Amino acid sequence: GFLQSYAVEVDVKDSSNATCLYAKWMMRFLITYETNSSGYKNTTLNLSPNVTHNGSVCGSDTQAALLAVQFGEGHSWSVNFTKNNETYQGDFITFTYNTSDTAVFPDAKRKGPITVVVKDTMRPVQLNNVFVCHNTDFLEAENVTQIFWNVTVQAFVQNGTISEKESRCRADTPTSPPTVPPTIANATTASTTTLSPAPTTAPKPVENPDTGNYSLKSGNKTCLLATVGLQLNVSQDKPLLININPKTTSADGACGNTTATLKLNDGNTTLIGF
């Protein structure tokens, strides 16, 4: 289950007390660890309300910027940013979790800090632009799934002022609305005193979704197979039923020793993670 997670906001200052690195985001971690009694167990590590950012570095033309946070009982997370003449981007993410934290890792066989390093998938961002991504992103490595959402970050801030120019992630990029209209059966209408008879023809139901075959490979071996038809019932201003089209849906993700993640992207309009 997902427990409450807190937003993190870090404003790093340079020697003149001007902002040089800014970030605000939410994240949580799904971790599989070995126990003394029952093999492996899954746990969720959320951010605590008290987060420090010791060790964060502004960065320069010759030095990478570093965003580092510490939270809970000996847990920490950091990402470094590099830049060239026109862009900056995330380089490596380093996550350390402490299995001595018995509230999160009860009965852990291995005690102490464990560090996981993974390549950041953030694409290059123009300097003097702030990177924004509201959609959820996943990174998986070594029995740890890192989950991020509502991300706002700008490295190598110029003149101490956060830019008003945004560079949005692909998942946030506006796209044309789905072609499947709201179903009349699910639409809500205001009551009326009109005494006209109700229509006798039933609304046309949305067709069942086509079945798709999705797979992941680890090296040259297939590690995950899924045969499934998917339909989303979206609650918003007007209810929508959306069928996931296998012909335009790509599968991505990763297989670990004890966990696997399948992500389906339907033409950059819908991202579903299993």
mmCIF file of C-alpha atoms in Angstrom:
data_model
loop_
_atom_site.group_PDB
_atom_site.id
_atom_site.type_symbol
_atom_site.label_atom_id
_atom_site.label_comp_id
_atom_site.label_asym_id
_atom_site.label_seq_id
_atom_site.Cartn_x
_atom_site.Cartn_y
_atom_site.Cartn_z
ATOM 1 C CA GLY A 1 0.000 0.000 0.000
ATOM 2 C CA PHE A 2 0.986 3.610 -0.564
ATOM 3 C CA LEU A 3 1.325 5.666 2.591
ATOM 4 C CA GLN A 4 1.487 9.438 2.813
ATOM 5 C CA SER A 5 4.445 11.035 1.064
ATOM 6 C CA TYR A 6 5.609 14.591 1.564
ATOM 7 C CA ALA A 7 6.698 17.108 -1.051
ATOM 8 C CA VAL A 8 10.347 18.161 -0.937
ATOM 9 C CA GLU A 9 11.453 21.702 -1.741
ATOM 10 C CA VAL A 10 15.142 22.574 -1.898
ATOM 11 C CA ASP A 11 16.512 26.049 -2.626
ATOM 12 C CA VAL A 12 20.310 25.996 -2.773
ATOM 13 C CA LYS A 13 22.101 29.365 -2.414
ATOM 14 C CA ASP A 14 25.531 30.445 -3.605
ATOM 15 C CA SER A 15 28.072 32.526 -1.650
ATOM 16 C CA SER A 16 26.129 35.714 -2.440
ATOM 17 C CA ASN A 17 22.879 34.156 -1.111
ATOM 18 C CA ALA A 18 21.384 33.910 -4.601
ATOM 19 C CA THR A 19 19.482 30.805 -5.707
ATOM 20 C CA CYS A 20 21.661 28.568 -7.878
ATOM 21 C CA LEU A 21 19.727 25.265 -7.760
ATOM 22 C CA TYR A 22 16.020 24.821 -7.100
ATOM 23 C CA ALA A 23 13.816 21.732 -6.959
ATOM 24 C CA LYS A 24 10.407 20.722 -5.677
ATOM 25 C CA TRP A 25 9.097 17.208 -6.156
ATOM 26 C CA MET A 26 7.452 14.157 -4.618
ATOM 27 C CA MET A 27 8.880 10.646 -4.509
ATOM 28 C CA ARG A 28 8.592 7.276 -2.796
ATOM 29 C CA PHE A 29 10.454 3.997 -3.000
ATOM 30 C CA LEU A 30 9.280 0.401 -3.354
ATOM 31 C CA ILE A 31 11.967 -1.920 -1.983
ATOM 32 C CA THR A 32 12.297 -5.697 -1.835
ATOM 33 C CA TYR A 33 14.592 -6.902 0.960
ATOM 34 C CA GLU A 34 15.620 -10.233 2.469
ATOM 35 C CA THR A 35 14.308 -11.180 5.906
ATOM 36 C CA ASN A 36 15.544 -13.600 8.533
ATOM 37 C CA SER A 37 12.352 -15.624 8.628
ATOM 38 C CA SER A 38 10.301 -15.520 5.421
ATOM 39 C CA GLY A 39 12.540 -15.019 2.389
ATOM 40 C CA TYR A 40 11.891 -11.657 0.742
ATOM 41 C CA LYS A 41 9.475 -8.931 1.723
ATOM 42 C CA ASN A 42 8.223 -5.773 -0.020
ATOM 43 C CA THR A 43 8.148 -2.424 1.745
ATOM 44 C CA THR A 44 7.382 1.200 0.900
ATOM 45 C CA LEU A 45 9.718 3.996 1.978
ATOM 46 C CA ASN A 46 8.165 7.459 1.992
ATOM 47 C CA LEU A 47 9.728 10.816 2.682
ATOM 48 C CA SER A 48 9.409 12.093 6.224
ATOM 49 C CA PRO A 49 8.263 15.662 6.981
ATOM 50 C CA ASN A 50 11.794 16.588 8.106
ATOM 51 C CA VAL A 51 14.169 16.559 5.125
ATOM 52 C CA THR A 52 17.621 18.131 5.052
ATOM 53 C CA HIS A 53 19.720 18.975 1.997
ATOM 54 C CA ASN A 54 23.250 18.883 3.334
ATOM 55 C CA GLY A 55 25.949 18.537 0.690
ATOM 56 C CA SER A 56 24.008 20.145 -2.162
ATOM 57 C CA VAL A 57 26.286 22.026 -4.571
ATOM 58 C CA CYS A 58 25.528 24.886 -6.981
ATOM 59 C CA GLY A 59 27.762 23.672 -9.802
ATOM 60 C CA SER A 60 29.646 25.672 -12.437
ATOM 61 C CA ASP A 61 31.018 25.373 -15.953
ATOM 62 C CA THR A 62 33.582 22.874 -14.692
ATOM 63 C CA GLN A 63 31.774 21.277 -11.732
ATOM 64 C CA ALA A 64 28.532 19.302 -11.672
ATOM 65 C CA ALA A 65 25.630 20.571 -9.578
ATOM 66 C CA LEU A 66 24.435 18.226 -6.824
ATOM 67 C CA LEU A 67 20.977 18.028 -5.268
ATOM 68 C CA ALA A 68 21.177 15.899 -2.112
ATOM 69 C CA VAL A 69 18.535 15.200 0.560
ATOM 70 C CA GLN A 70 18.536 13.173 3.764
ATOM 71 C CA PHE A 71 15.437 11.855 5.546
ATOM 72 C CA GLY A 72 14.178 9.351 8.097
ATOM 73 C CA GLU A 73 16.543 6.964 9.871
ATOM 74 C CA GLY A 74 19.657 7.218 7.711
ATOM 75 C CA HIS A 75 18.121 7.365 4.220
ATOM 76 C CA SER A 76 19.437 9.709 1.515
ATOM 77 C CA TRP A 77 18.897 10.527 -2.167
ATOM 78 C CA SER A 78 20.848 12.678 -4.608
ATOM 79 C CA VAL A 79 21.120 13.551 -8.290
ATOM 80 C CA ASN A 80 23.923 15.403 -10.034
ATOM 81 C CA PHE A 81 23.450 17.721 -13.019
ATOM 82 C CA THR A 82 25.924 18.480 -15.800
ATOM 83 C CA LYS A 83 25.731 21.203 -18.410
ATOM 84 C CA ASN A 84 27.225 22.191 -21.707
ATOM 85 C CA ASN A 85 27.046 25.545 -23.482
ATOM 86 C CA GLU A 86 23.270 25.391 -24.032
ATOM 87 C CA THR A 87 21.655 22.669 -21.908
ATOM 88 C CA TYR A 88 21.732 20.861 -18.561
ATOM 89 C CA GLN A 89 20.500 17.414 -17.589
ATOM 90 C CA GLY A 90 20.449 14.922 -14.754
ATOM 91 C CA ASP A 91 23.358 12.497 -14.766
ATOM 92 C CA PHE A 92 23.237 9.842 -12.023
ATOM 93 C CA ILE A 93 20.769 9.257 -9.187
ATOM 94 C CA THR A 94 22.181 7.794 -5.962
ATOM 95 C CA PHE A 95 19.775 6.350 -3.397
ATOM 96 C CA THR A 96 20.869 4.958 -0.025
ATOM 97 C CA TYR A 97 18.410 3.198 2.271
ATOM 98 C CA ASN A 98 19.177 1.972 5.762
ATOM 99 C CA THR A 99 17.812 -1.485 6.605
ATOM 100 C CA SER A 100 18.589 -0.816 10.277
ATOM 101 C CA ASP A 101 15.405 1.289 10.235
ATOM 102 C CA THR A 102 13.213 -1.420 11.762
ATOM 103 C CA ALA A 103 9.995 0.555 11.242
ATOM 104 C CA VAL A 104 10.455 0.266 7.470
ATOM 105 C CA PHE A 105 12.525 -2.940 7.285
ATOM 106 C CA PRO A 106 11.294 -5.272 10.051
ATOM 107 C CA ASP A 107 13.276 -8.482 10.400
ATOM 108 C CA ALA A 108 15.843 -7.453 7.763
ATOM 109 C CA LYS A 109 18.620 -10.005 7.384
ATOM 110 C CA ARG A 110 21.178 -7.428 6.266
ATOM 111 C CA LYS A 111 21.555 -4.407 8.534
ATOM 112 C CA GLY A 112 22.980 -1.052 7.495
ATOM 113 C CA PRO A 113 23.042 1.269 4.478
ATOM 114 C CA ILE A 114 22.588 -0.073 0.929
ATOM 115 C CA THR A 115 23.313 2.190 -2.054
ATOM 116 C CA VAL A 116 21.749 1.989 -5.506
ATOM 117 C CA VAL A 117 23.027 4.081 -8.437
ATOM 118 C CA VAL A 118 20.963 4.490 -11.613
ATOM 119 C CA LYS A 119 21.287 6.637 -14.727
ATOM 120 C CA ASP A 120 18.837 9.557 -14.790
ATOM 121 C CA THR A 121 16.449 9.459 -17.776
ATOM 122 C CA MET A 122 15.889 13.225 -17.791
ATOM 123 C CA ARG A 123 16.434 14.610 -21.278
ATOM 124 C CA PRO A 124 18.550 17.767 -21.857
ATOM 125 C CA VAL A 125 16.877 21.044 -20.839
ATOM 126 C CA GLN A 126 17.740 24.457 -22.217
ATOM 127 C CA LEU A 127 19.667 26.637 -19.785
ATOM 128 C CA ASN A 128 17.465 29.250 -18.089
ATOM 129 C CA ASN A 129 14.501 26.858 -18.405
ATOM 130 C CA VAL A 130 12.794 25.073 -15.534
ATOM 131 C CA PHE A 131 12.029 21.384 -16.035
ATOM 132 C CA VAL A 132 8.465 20.397 -15.080
ATOM 133 C CA CYS A 133 6.885 16.928 -15.029
ATOM 134 C CA HIS A 134 3.591 16.298 -13.238
ATOM 135 C CA ASN A 135 3.165 12.758 -14.545
ATOM 136 C CA THR A 136 4.568 9.777 -12.679
ATOM 137 C CA ASP A 137 7.967 8.390 -13.655
ATOM 138 C CA PHE A 138 9.579 5.119 -12.546
ATOM 139 C CA LEU A 139 13.214 4.060 -12.227
ATOM 140 C CA GLU A 140 14.004 0.466 -11.300
ATOM 141 C CA ALA A 141 17.355 -1.025 -10.309
ATOM 142 C CA GLU A 142 18.546 -3.653 -7.826
ATOM 143 C CA ASN A 143 15.181 -4.496 -6.218
ATOM 144 C CA VAL A 144 14.315 -0.798 -5.812
ATOM 145 C CA THR A 145 11.635 1.075 -7.759
ATOM 146 C CA GLN A 146 11.906 4.856 -7.436
ATOM 147 C CA ILE A 147 8.683 6.741 -8.166
ATOM 148 C CA PHE A 148 8.610 10.495 -8.908
ATOM 149 C CA TRP A 149 5.808 12.934 -9.660
ATOM 150 C CA ASN A 150 5.040 16.678 -9.559
ATOM 151 C CA VAL A 151 8.690 17.448 -10.360
ATOM 152 C CA THR A 152 9.952 21.014 -10.792
ATOM 153 C CA VAL A 153 13.711 21.544 -11.062
ATOM 154 C CA GLN A 154 16.166 24.083 -12.427
ATOM 155 C CA ALA A 155 19.921 23.626 -12.213
ATOM 156 C CA PHE A 156 22.482 26.354 -12.910
ATOM 157 C CA VAL A 157 19.951 29.118 -12.159
ATOM 158 C CA GLN A 158 20.977 32.415 -13.755
ATOM 159 C CA ASN A 159 20.943 35.690 -11.796
ATOM 160 C CA GLY A 160 19.372 33.977 -8.782
ATOM 161 C CA THR A 161 15.893 33.927 -10.373
ATOM 162 C CA ILE A 162 13.865 30.850 -11.221
ATOM 163 C CA SER A 163 12.936 31.007 -14.901
ATOM 164 C CA GLU A 164 9.356 31.420 -16.094
ATOM 165 C CA LYS A 165 10.161 29.336 -19.190
ATOM 166 C CA GLU A 166 9.141 25.715 -18.797
ATOM 167 C CA SER A 167 10.477 22.582 -20.438
ATOM 168 C CA ARG A 168 7.848 19.865 -19.973
ATOM 169 C CA CYS A 169 8.495 16.130 -19.944
ATOM 170 C CA ARG A 170 7.087 14.054 -22.799
ATOM 171 C CA ALA A 171 4.343 12.605 -20.601
ATOM 172 C CA ASP A 172 3.051 16.137 -19.843
ATOM 173 C CA THR A 173 3.032 17.260 -23.480
ATOM 174 C CA PRO A 174 -0.534 18.189 -24.482
ATOM 175 C CA THR A 175 -2.032 15.884 -27.077
ATOM 176 C CA SER A 176 -5.286 15.726 -28.981
ATOM 177 C CA PRO A 177 -8.225 14.455 -26.899
ATOM 178 C CA PRO A 178 -9.138 10.767 -27.099
ATOM 179 C CA THR A 179 -11.377 9.814 -30.008
ATOM 180 C CA VAL A 180 -13.721 7.815 -27.745
ATOM 181 C CA PRO A 181 -16.517 10.195 -26.641
ATOM 182 C CA PRO A 182 -18.122 10.164 -23.202
ATOM 183 C CA THR A 183 -20.774 7.492 -22.908
ATOM 184 C CA ILE A 184 -24.298 8.725 -22.541
ATOM 185 C CA ALA A 185 -24.924 6.085 -19.890
ATOM 186 C CA ASN A 186 -22.284 7.568 -17.598
ATOM 187 C CA ALA A 187 -22.956 11.269 -18.274
ATOM 188 C CA THR A 188 -24.778 13.283 -15.602
ATOM 189 C CA THR A 189 -27.416 15.841 -16.597
ATOM 190 C CA ALA A 190 -29.360 18.428 -14.612
ATOM 191 C CA SER A 191 -32.933 17.598 -13.655
ATOM 192 C CA THR A 192 -35.667 19.244 -15.700
ATOM 193 C CA THR A 193 -39.443 19.667 -15.535
ATOM 194 C CA THR A 194 -39.910 18.897 -19.226
ATOM 195 C CA LEU A 195 -42.469 16.145 -19.686
ATOM 196 C CA SER A 196 -41.047 14.847 -22.957
ATOM 197 C CA PRO A 197 -40.925 11.063 -23.089
ATOM 198 C CA ALA A 198 -37.588 9.421 -22.468
ATOM 199 C CA PRO A 199 -35.754 8.133 -25.527
ATOM 200 C CA THR A 200 -36.516 4.531 -26.305
ATOM 201 C CA THR A 201 -33.164 3.698 -27.958
ATOM 202 C CA ALA A 202 -30.327 2.703 -25.678
ATOM 203 C CA PRO A 203 -26.953 4.450 -26.106
ATOM 204 C CA LYS A 204 -24.388 2.565 -28.119
ATOM 205 C CA PRO A 205 -21.977 0.922 -25.690
ATOM 206 C CA VAL A 206 -18.251 1.358 -26.028
ATOM 207 C CA GLU A 207 -16.759 -1.704 -27.671
ATOM 208 C CA ASN A 208 -14.553 -4.043 -25.708
ATOM 209 C CA PRO A 209 -10.845 -3.193 -25.990
ATOM 210 C CA ASP A 210 -8.668 -5.166 -28.383
ATOM 211 C CA THR A 211 -6.334 -7.672 -26.753
ATOM 212 C CA GLY A 212 -2.659 -6.736 -26.882
ATOM 213 C CA ASN A 213 0.430 -8.879 -26.473
ATOM 214 C CA TYR A 214 3.206 -7.108 -24.549
ATOM 215 C CA SER A 215 6.625 -8.411 -23.554
ATOM 216 C CA LEU A 216 9.903 -7.346 -21.965
ATOM 217 C CA LYS A 217 13.380 -8.722 -22.525
ATOM 218 C CA SER A 218 16.329 -9.052 -20.186
ATOM 219 C CA GLY A 219 19.270 -9.354 -22.522
ATOM 220 C CA ASN A 220 18.102 -11.755 -25.279
ATOM 221 C CA LYS A 221 15.625 -13.558 -23.002
ATOM 222 C CA THR A 222 11.985 -12.666 -22.575
ATOM 223 C CA CYS A 223 11.352 -12.033 -18.864
ATOM 224 C CA LEU A 224 7.731 -10.811 -18.845
ATOM 225 C CA LEU A 225 4.678 -11.596 -20.972
ATOM 226 C CA ALA A 226 1.258 -9.963 -20.780
ATOM 227 C CA THR A 227 -1.796 -10.653 -22.931
ATOM 228 C CA VAL A 228 -4.510 -8.213 -21.927
ATOM 229 C CA GLY A 229 -7.236 -5.901 -23.159
ATOM 230 C CA LEU A 230 -7.321 -2.591 -21.292
ATOM 231 C CA GLN A 231 -10.091 -0.035 -20.879
ATOM 232 C CA LEU A 232 -9.840 3.038 -18.637
ATOM 233 C CA ASN A 233 -12.843 4.632 -16.964
ATOM 234 C CA VAL A 234 -11.698 8.209 -16.324
ATOM 235 C CA SER A 235 -13.612 10.373 -13.855
ATOM 236 C CA GLN A 236 -13.311 14.058 -14.701
ATOM 237 C CA ASP A 237 -15.733 16.825 -15.784
ATOM 238 C CA LYS A 238 -17.418 14.257 -18.021
ATOM 239 C CA PRO A 239 -16.774 10.536 -17.611
ATOM 240 C CA LEU A 240 -14.684 8.945 -20.341
ATOM 241 C CA LEU A 241 -14.142 5.355 -21.377
ATOM 242 C CA ILE A 242 -10.825 4.945 -23.184
ATOM 243 C CA ASN A 243 -9.689 1.771 -24.883
ATOM 244 C CA ILE A 244 -5.943 1.160 -25.047
ATOM 245 C CA ASN A 245 -5.076 0.396 -28.667
ATOM 246 C CA PRO A 246 -2.419 -2.353 -28.896
ATOM 247 C CA LYS A 247 -1.436 -1.185 -32.403
ATOM 248 C CA THR A 248 -0.216 2.172 -31.070
ATOM 249 C CA THR A 249 0.895 1.066 -27.600
ATOM 250 C CA SER A 250 4.551 0.443 -26.794
ATOM 251 C CA ALA A 251 5.800 -1.616 -23.852
ATOM 252 C CA ASP A 252 8.741 -0.620 -21.666
ATOM 253 C CA GLY A 253 9.975 -1.446 -18.191
ATOM 254 C CA ALA A 254 12.470 -3.682 -16.447
ATOM 255 C CA CYS A 255 12.799 -7.131 -14.842
ATOM 256 C CA GLY A 256 14.604 -7.527 -11.522
ATOM 257 C CA ASN A 257 15.419 -10.604 -9.472
ATOM 258 C CA THR A 258 12.187 -10.415 -7.485
ATOM 259 C CA THR A 259 10.200 -7.591 -9.117
ATOM 260 C CA ALA A 260 9.202 -6.506 -12.608
ATOM 261 C CA THR A 261 7.706 -3.274 -13.957
ATOM 262 C CA LEU A 262 5.642 -3.062 -17.162
ATOM 263 C CA LYS A 263 4.907 0.411 -18.568
ATOM 264 C CA LEU A 264 2.485 0.904 -21.469
ATOM 265 C CA ASN A 265 2.536 4.141 -23.467
ATOM 266 C CA ASP A 266 -0.312 4.713 -25.920
ATOM 267 C CA GLY A 267 1.101 7.304 -28.308
ATOM 268 C CA ASN A 268 2.213 9.552 -25.408
ATOM 269 C CA THR A 269 -1.416 10.022 -24.356
ATOM 270 C CA THR A 270 -1.686 7.375 -21.629
ATOM 271 C CA LEU A 271 0.999 5.893 -19.386
ATOM 272 C CA ILE A 272 0.137 2.889 -17.228
ATOM 273 C CA GLY A 273 2.618 1.185 -14.928
ATOM 274 C CA PHE A 274 2.187 -2.326 -13.531
#
